Every structure is written in C-alpha cells, then in structure tokens.
Amino acid sequence: MGSVRNGLRRTDTYVLAVDVGSTSVRCHVYDPAAKIKGSSSRPIKMLYPKPGWVEVNPDEMFEQFVAVVKEAVEDSGLHMKQMAALGISTQRATFVTWDKTTGRPFHNFICWQDLRAVDLVRSWNKSLLLWVVHKSSGLLHFLTRKKRFLAASVIHFSTQHVSIRLAWVLQNIKQVQDAVAEENCSFGTIDTWLLYKLTKETQFILLHLVLSFPGLFSDVAETEKMAQEVQSTDGVFFVPSFSGLQAPLNDPNACASFMGLKPSTTKIHLVRAILESIAYRNKQLYDTMLKEIHIPITCIRADGGICSNQFVMQLTTDLLACDIEKPKRVDMSSLGAAFLAGLANGYWGSREELKTIRSVEKIYKPQDVLHDYKSIIENWELAVSRSMHWYTKTKQE
C-alpha cells in the first residue's frame, strides 16, 4: 500500500475514470480502495438532423471530456499530478471519420441508435451471400452434428453494427470517398477519437436507461414511489423501442409506444408501465441467454443507475427467479475502466486485489409472484409484436 512510484506513494496517488455514455459524460477519481474522492458529470447534446438520425458533435464531446476530468479533480481537492492513470469507458458502435492531415472530422459522430442504414441492413439480410452462409452452416451442422456450425446460421445484420453505418457513409459522403481514395481518412469509435485528440492534438493537457418523459415526472427518483401507488398498470403496456428492438427480436423498424390507454389511465399507470417494460425486457434477454448457453445461472450482478430503483430491481428478480446483487458502487463502467487502467500501470497489483475491493450493498431475493405475471408478460409481448416493423409499414403506406 505504501510503494513508491514516480516519486509518489500509492496512498498519495489516484486513478481517473471517464465513462462516455449515451446521455452524459461522467468522471470519477478513485483511491486505492476504489472509493470515489471526486466526481463530475455533464450532459451530451444529442442531435437529430433527420428522422431516425442520431448524432453528436465530436469537438463538443471532447470539450465535455476534458471539462469533466478537470472538474472531478477539482472536486476531489487533489492535484492533476497525483493522477496515476486514466481509464476510459465509452458507448459502443458510435463512430466518426476524420482527415488524417488536419484532424478535422468529416461528419458528426453517428450514434449506435442511428437508423439511417436501415435499408442497407434489409438488403444485406436478404442477400444471396447471407442465404448461402445460412444454408451452408445448416448443412455442416446436419453432417457433423457439431453445434458450433449453427452460429453462422443465425447471423443477421442490424443498424447497430458499425460496419453497416460505415458502408452508408462511404456510399453517401463524398468528402469521405475522396479522403479514402487519397488514403487520408481515419476511422474510429469514441475511444479512438478521444485517444487521437489526447495524443495527437493536445500534447498534454493533462489529463444504461434513463428515459425522459416531459410531464410524467420531474425527477427519475420519483418513479419508484409513483409505480408503487397503484397495484397494476390497469392494462397499459409500454414498448421501449426508441431505436428499434435489439436481441432477440432484432427489428430496427419497431416503434416505441403505449398500448391499452383508456379514460381511466393516469400518469402513474404510464410510469409503472415504463418501469415494468424494463423488467420484461430483462426477462426476455435472460430467457434467450438460457436457451442459447444451456448453463444454469445462480446469481446475477446488476449495475448502473437503474440499480437505485427498487421497483425495477425487485420485479426483475421475481421474473428471473434468481438472486440479483446490487453493488455499493453502481457506476461499474467507470469503475471497470479505472481497474483496467490501474492494473496496466501497476497501481493495483493483481486481479485478486481487486476482488477484495468489490462490495455488495444488497441482494434481491425472488418472491413467488412469477405466476401472477405470466399472462401480463404475454400481453406485453403482444404489444411488442404490434410495434414491430412499424416504420416499414408507414413508409409503404
């Protein structure tokens, strides 16, 4: 604990971790025991230039990144020279391309929720090549009876794949086409862009699901209490498909929707329907995973801001019929980045040491209510099926 590194004892140094999420950039300063000494958070300004398009300004994101780092260190009362390492965790599948010579981006970040490549996805999924891959995989499985050959038989592209949206960029943005021809184009996700800015342009500057429904509630923390004020949603269902539906449905054209509204519906019913939909999606993914891996699961560990909502946590536990652990530190993306950065430079000595730091605040135990929700979940799945392919239908009409 008292080892000396670069003239400073470990007890005098700290680790920075930045989590670039879908809605905010957060930074924490961690001590050797992984306790937070200082924090900062700033919102990410999302841009919607066209229906289905979701973007972020790259330069603004970098400015926010630098700002939260400085503010977190200031909040800790420490000095930048006491920061031993920096870990970065970012949202996946969000990317940008930029000029190698000038460092200027050719376009905004195209976010993982973006749907501009939906027609390209549809054509690739219906292509002869993918049909051949599926049939060949099935044939190999039939001949060998080896399950690994089934993997390729279920491959389907989605708008979340970076490759699809990058293909769209290469087909539609002339600046990028010209830069590629001149071998002057760089491509990267958020982490790549931040590292590029930190190492190439700023030779040192030292360096999960919050949804907003205006009118329903003013503070996300209120939703737990609101949901518990009623016994049910009174037949109202919510489908949380703001950027389509991912696994296991994989439908980029699904729409977010409330179904079952009637004169007796109140905003409390709507809030409860929103929270229930999170638990239903968790169960949907959990059941799919069990079906695919055939491995019994005895414990689940949760993280993120949703952990603070006991209604969602308990309902998810009941539906999964499995214990769920809530950690004391729920911002696990940031903590994971800190751990990896600290391990890389020797701040923490081993994975075993990190295991001793981990702590659980609460263990949710399943209650025997799954049978009460069986028909409710079936109706929610019906609502989901009716929201699917929505934008395809409206486009055709």
Tab-separated table of N, CA and C in Angstrom, residues 23 41 49 68 77 113 153 162 241 244 306 326 346 361 382:
chain	number	residue	atom	x	y	z
A	23	THR	N	-26.045	9.464	-22.809
A	23	THR	CA	-26.671	10.739	-22.456
A	23	THR	C	-25.777	11.673	-21.667
A	41	SER	N	-20.043	15.411	-13.854
A	41	SER	CA	-20.886	14.870	-14.924
A	41	SER	C	-21.433	16.009	-15.772
A	49	PRO	N	-30.745	15.456	-36.879
A	49	PRO	CA	-30.907	16.245	-38.116
A	49	PRO	C	-32.029	15.753	-39.025
A	68	VAL	N	-14.993	17.455	-17.655
A	68	VAL	CA	-15.349	16.616	-16.501
A	68	VAL	C	-14.107	16.099	-15.791
A	77	GLY	N	-10.309	17.803	-4.523
A	77	GLY	CA	-9.363	18.582	-3.731
A	77	GLY	C	-7.917	18.160	-3.956
A	113	GLN	N	-27.645	4.369	-31.930
A	113	GLN	CA	-29.095	4.316	-32.099
A	113	GLN	C	-29.548	4.724	-33.506
A	153	SER	N	-25.622	-19.755	-38.907
A	153	SER	CA	-26.978	-19.867	-39.455
A	153	SER	C	-27.934	-18.832	-38.890
A	162	VAL	N	-21.419	-1.294	-36.640
A	162	VAL	CA	-20.686	-0.151	-37.177
A	162	VAL	C	-20.435	-0.321	-38.670
A	241	SER	N	-38.823	0.818	-27.472
A	241	SER	CA	-38.022	0.623	-28.689
A	241	SER	C	-37.747	1.964	-29.362
A	244	GLY	N	-35.455	1.030	-32.277
A	244	GLY	CA	-35.750	-0.323	-32.696
A	244	GLY	C	-35.621	-1.280	-31.528
A	306	ILE	N	-30.083	2.313	-12.867
A	306	ILE	CA	-31.352	1.625	-12.638
A	306	ILE	C	-31.314	0.812	-11.350
A	326	LYS	N	-26.796	-6.075	-5.900
A	326	LYS	CA	-26.586	-4.660	-6.196
A	326	LYS	C	-25.290	-4.231	-5.519
A	346	GLY	N	0.314	-0.777	-12.831
A	346	GLY	CA	0.806	-1.269	-11.547
A	346	GLY	C	0.222	-0.593	-10.327
A	361	GLU	N	-23.965	-4.153	-1.765
A	361	GLU	CA	-24.809	-3.366	-0.866
A	361	GLU	C	-26.079	-4.114	-0.491
A	382	LEU	N	-47.413	-9.296	-26.860
A	382	LEU	CA	-48.338	-8.992	-27.949
A	382	LEU	C	-48.202	-7.528	-28.366
